[in-house]
Coordinates of N, CA and C in Angstrom, one line a residue:
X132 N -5.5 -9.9 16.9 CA -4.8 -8.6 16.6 C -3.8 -8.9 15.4
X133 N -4.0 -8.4 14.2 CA -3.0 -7.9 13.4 C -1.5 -7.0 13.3
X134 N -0.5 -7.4 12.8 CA 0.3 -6.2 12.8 C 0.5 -6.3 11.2
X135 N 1.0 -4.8 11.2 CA 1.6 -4.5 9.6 C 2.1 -3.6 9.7
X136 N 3.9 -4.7 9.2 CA 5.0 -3.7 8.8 C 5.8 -3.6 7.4
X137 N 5.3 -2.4 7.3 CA 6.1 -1.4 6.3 C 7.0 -1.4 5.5
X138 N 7.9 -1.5 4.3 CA 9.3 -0.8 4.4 C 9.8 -1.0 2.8
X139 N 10.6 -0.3 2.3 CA 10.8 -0.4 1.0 C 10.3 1.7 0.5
X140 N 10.5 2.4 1.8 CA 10.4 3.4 1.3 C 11.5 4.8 1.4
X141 N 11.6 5.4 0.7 CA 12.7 6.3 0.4 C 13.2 7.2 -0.4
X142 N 14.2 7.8 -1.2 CA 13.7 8.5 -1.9 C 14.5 8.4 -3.2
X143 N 13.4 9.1 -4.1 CA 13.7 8.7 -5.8 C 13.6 9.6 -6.4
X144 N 14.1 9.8 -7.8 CA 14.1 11.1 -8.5 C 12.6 10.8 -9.6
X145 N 12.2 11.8 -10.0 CA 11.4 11.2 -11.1 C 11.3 10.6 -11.8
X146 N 10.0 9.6 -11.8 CA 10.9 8.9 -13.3 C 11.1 7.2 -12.6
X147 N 11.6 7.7 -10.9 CA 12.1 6.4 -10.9 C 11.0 5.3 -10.0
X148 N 11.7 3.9 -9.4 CA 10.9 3.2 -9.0 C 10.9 2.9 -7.6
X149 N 10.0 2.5 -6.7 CA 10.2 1.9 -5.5 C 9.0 0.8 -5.3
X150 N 9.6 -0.2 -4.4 CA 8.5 -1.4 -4.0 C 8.6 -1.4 -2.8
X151 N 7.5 -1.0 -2.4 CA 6.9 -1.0 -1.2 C 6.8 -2.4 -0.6
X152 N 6.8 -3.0 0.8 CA 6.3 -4.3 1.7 C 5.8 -3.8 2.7
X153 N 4.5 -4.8 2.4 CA 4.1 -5.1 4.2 C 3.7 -6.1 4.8
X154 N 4.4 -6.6 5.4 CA 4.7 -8.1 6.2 C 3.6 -8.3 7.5
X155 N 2.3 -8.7 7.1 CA 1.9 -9.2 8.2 C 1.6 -10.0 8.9
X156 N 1.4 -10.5 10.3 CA 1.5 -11.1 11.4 C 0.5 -12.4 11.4
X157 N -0.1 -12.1 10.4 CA -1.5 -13.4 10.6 C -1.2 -13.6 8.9
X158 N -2.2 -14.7 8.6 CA -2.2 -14.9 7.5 C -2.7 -14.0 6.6
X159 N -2.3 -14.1 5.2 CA -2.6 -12.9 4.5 C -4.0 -13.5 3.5
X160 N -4.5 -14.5 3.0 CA -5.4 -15.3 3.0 C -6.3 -15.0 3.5
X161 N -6.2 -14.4 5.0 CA -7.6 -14.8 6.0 C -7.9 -13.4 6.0
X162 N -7.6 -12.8 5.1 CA -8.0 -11.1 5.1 C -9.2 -10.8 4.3
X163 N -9.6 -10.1 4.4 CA -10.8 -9.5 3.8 C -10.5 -8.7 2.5
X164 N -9.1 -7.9 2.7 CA -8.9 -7.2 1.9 C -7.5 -6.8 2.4
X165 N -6.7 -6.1 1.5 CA -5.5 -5.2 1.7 C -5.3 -4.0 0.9
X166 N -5.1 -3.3 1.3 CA -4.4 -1.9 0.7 C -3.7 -1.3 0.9
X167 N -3.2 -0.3 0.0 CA -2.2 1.1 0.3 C -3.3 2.2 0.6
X168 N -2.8 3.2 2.1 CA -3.6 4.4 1.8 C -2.1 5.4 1.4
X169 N -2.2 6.8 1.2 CA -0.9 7.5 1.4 C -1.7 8.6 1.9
X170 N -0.7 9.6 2.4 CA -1.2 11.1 3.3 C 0.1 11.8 3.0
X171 N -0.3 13.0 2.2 CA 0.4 14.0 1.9 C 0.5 15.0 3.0
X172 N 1.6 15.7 3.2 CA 1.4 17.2 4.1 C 0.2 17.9 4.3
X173 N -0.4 17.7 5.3 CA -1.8 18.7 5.0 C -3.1 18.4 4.2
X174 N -2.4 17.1 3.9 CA -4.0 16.1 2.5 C -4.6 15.0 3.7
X175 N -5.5 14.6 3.4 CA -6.6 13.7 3.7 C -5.4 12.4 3.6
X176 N -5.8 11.7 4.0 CA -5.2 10.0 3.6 C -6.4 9.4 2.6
X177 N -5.5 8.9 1.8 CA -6.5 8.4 0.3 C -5.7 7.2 0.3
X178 N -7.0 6.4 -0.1 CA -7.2 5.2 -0.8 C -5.7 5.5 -2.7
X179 N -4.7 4.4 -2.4 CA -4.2 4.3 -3.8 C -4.3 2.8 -4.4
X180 N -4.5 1.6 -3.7 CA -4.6 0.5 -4.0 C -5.2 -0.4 -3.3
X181 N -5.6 -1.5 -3.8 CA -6.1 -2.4 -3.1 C -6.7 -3.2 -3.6
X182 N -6.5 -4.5 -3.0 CA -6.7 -6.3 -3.3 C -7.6 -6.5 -2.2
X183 N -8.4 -7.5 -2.7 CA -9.5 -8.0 -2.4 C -9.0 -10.1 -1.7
X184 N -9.9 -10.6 -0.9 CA -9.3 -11.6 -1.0 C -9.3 -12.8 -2.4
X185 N -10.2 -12.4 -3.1 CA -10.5 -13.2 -4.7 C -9.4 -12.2 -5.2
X186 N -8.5 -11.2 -5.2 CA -7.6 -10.8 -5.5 C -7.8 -10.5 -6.5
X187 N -8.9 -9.7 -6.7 CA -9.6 -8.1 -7.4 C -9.0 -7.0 -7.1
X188 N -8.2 -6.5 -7.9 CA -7.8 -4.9 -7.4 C -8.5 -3.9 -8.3
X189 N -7.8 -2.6 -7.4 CA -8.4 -1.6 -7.7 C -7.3 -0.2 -7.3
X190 N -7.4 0.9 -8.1 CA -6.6 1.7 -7.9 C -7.3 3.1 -8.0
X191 N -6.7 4.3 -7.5 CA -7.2 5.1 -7.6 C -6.7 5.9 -9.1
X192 N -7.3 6.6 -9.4 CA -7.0 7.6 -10.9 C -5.6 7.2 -11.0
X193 N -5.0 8.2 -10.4 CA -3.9 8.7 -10.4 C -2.7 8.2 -10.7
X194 N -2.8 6.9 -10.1 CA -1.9 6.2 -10.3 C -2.5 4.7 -11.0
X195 N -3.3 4.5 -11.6 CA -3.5 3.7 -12.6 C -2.3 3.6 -13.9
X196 N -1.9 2.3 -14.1 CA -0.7 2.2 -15.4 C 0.5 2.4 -14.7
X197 N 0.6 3.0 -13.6 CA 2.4 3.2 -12.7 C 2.2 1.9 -11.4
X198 N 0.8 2.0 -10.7 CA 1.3 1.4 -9.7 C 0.8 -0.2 -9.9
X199 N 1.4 -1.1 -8.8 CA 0.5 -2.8 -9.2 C 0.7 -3.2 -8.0
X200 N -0.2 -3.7 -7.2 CA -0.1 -4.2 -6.0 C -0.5 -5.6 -6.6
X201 N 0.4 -6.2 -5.2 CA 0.3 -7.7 -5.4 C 0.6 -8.5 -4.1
X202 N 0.8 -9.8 -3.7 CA 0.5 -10.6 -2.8 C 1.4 -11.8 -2.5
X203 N 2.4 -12.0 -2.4 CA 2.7 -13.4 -1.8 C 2.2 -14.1 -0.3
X204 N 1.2 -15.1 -0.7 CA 0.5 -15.6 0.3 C 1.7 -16.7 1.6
X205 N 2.6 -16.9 0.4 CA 3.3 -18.3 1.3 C 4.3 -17.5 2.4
X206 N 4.1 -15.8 2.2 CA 5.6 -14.8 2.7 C 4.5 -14.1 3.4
X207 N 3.3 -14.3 3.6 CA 2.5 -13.2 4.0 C 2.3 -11.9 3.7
X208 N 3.1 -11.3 2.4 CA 3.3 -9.8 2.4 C 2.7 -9.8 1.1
X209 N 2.5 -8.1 1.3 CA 1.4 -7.2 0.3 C 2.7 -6.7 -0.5
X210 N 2.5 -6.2 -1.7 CA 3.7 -5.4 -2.3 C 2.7 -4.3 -2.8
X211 N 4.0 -3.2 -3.4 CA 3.3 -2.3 -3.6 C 4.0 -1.5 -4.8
X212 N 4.3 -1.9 -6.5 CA 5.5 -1.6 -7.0 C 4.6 -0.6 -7.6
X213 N 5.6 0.7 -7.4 CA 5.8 1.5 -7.7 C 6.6 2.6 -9.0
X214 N 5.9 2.6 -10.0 CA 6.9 3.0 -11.4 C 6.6 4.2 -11.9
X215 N 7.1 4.9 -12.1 CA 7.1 6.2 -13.6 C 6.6 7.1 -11.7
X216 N 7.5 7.0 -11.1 CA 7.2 8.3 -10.3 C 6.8 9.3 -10.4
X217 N 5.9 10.1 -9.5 CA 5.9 11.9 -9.5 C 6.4 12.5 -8.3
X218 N 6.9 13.6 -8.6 CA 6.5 14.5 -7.5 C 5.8 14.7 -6.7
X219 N 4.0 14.6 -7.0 CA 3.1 14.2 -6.6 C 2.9 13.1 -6.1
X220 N 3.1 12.0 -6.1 CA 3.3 10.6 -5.4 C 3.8 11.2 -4.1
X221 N 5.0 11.7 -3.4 CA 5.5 12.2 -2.3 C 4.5 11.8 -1.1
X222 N 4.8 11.2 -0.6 CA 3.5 11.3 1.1 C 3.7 9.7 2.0
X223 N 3.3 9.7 3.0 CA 3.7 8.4 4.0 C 2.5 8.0 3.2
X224 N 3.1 6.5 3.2 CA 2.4 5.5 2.9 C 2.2 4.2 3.8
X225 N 0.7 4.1 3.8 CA 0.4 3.2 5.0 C -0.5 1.9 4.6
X226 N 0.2 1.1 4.9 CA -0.3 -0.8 4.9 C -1.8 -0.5 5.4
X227 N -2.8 -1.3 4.8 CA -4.6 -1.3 5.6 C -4.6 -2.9 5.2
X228 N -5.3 -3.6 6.2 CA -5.4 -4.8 6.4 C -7.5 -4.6 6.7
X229 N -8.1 -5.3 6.2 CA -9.9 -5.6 6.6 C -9.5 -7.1 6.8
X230 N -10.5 -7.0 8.3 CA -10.0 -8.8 8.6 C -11.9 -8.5 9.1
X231 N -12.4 -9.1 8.6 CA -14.2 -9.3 8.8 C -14.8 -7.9 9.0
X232 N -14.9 -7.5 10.3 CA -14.7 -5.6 10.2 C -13.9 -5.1 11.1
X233 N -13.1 -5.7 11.4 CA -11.6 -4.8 11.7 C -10.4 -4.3 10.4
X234 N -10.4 -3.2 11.3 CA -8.9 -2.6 10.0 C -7.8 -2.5 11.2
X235 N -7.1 -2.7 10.4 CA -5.6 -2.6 11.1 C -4.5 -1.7 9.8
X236 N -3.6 -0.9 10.9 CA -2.9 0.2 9.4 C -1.5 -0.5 9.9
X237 N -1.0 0.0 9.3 CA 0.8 -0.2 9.8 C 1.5 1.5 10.1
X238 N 2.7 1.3 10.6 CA 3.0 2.7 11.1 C 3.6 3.7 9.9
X239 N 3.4 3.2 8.5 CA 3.5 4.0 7.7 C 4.9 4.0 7.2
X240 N 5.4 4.5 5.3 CA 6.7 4.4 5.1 C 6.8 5.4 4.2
X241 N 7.8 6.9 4.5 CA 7.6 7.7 3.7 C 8.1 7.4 2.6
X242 N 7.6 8.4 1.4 CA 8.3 8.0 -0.2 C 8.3 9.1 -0.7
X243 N 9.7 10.2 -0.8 CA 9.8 11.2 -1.3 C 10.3 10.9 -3.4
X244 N 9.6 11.6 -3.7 CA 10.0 11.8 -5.2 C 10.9 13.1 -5.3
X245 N 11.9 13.3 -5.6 CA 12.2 14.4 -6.0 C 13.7 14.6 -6.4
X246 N 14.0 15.6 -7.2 CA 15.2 15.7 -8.0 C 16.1 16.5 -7.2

């Protein structure tokens, strides 16, 4: 069993920055993969980032050039830096862990953008 927690979320005006963590419970090495999903009011939960264990990333559109996920293995935690805000960005954001074919999420960290 995995856990993954959260935190580094809150709120910002446009424009600005936040860095997300997620601290998890097992080694971050022995993972298959890691990601951000986010879920807006009423939206689907989408895929915005994600590392691979050869530590291949990938992002979705939208936030390509703003966002950069990244990894300290010796801290166990995922990051998740966050730049040139939108309004659109706005939605809980949730830790995904692939451990062979288990997923594991975390309980999620909202991140309001707004002026």
């Amino acid at each position: 069993q995995v856990q993954l927690v959260e935190s580094g979320g809150g709120l910002v005006q446009p424009g600005g920055s936040l860095r997300l963590s997620c601290k998890t419970s097992g080694s971050i090495i022995s993972m298959n993969a890691m990601g951000w999903y986010r879920q807006a009011p009423g939206e689907q939960r989408e895929l915005v980032a994600r590392m691979t264990r050869s530590g291949r990333t990938n992002y979705t559109d939208s936030v390509k050039g703003r966002f950069t996920i990244s990894r300290n293995n010796a801290k166990n935690t995922a990051y998740l830096q966050m730049d040139s805000l939108k309004p659109e960005d706005t939605a809980v954001y949730f830790c995904h862990a692939l451990v062979l074919t288990r997923t594991y999420w975390g309980q999620g960290t909202q991140v309001t953008v707004s002026s």
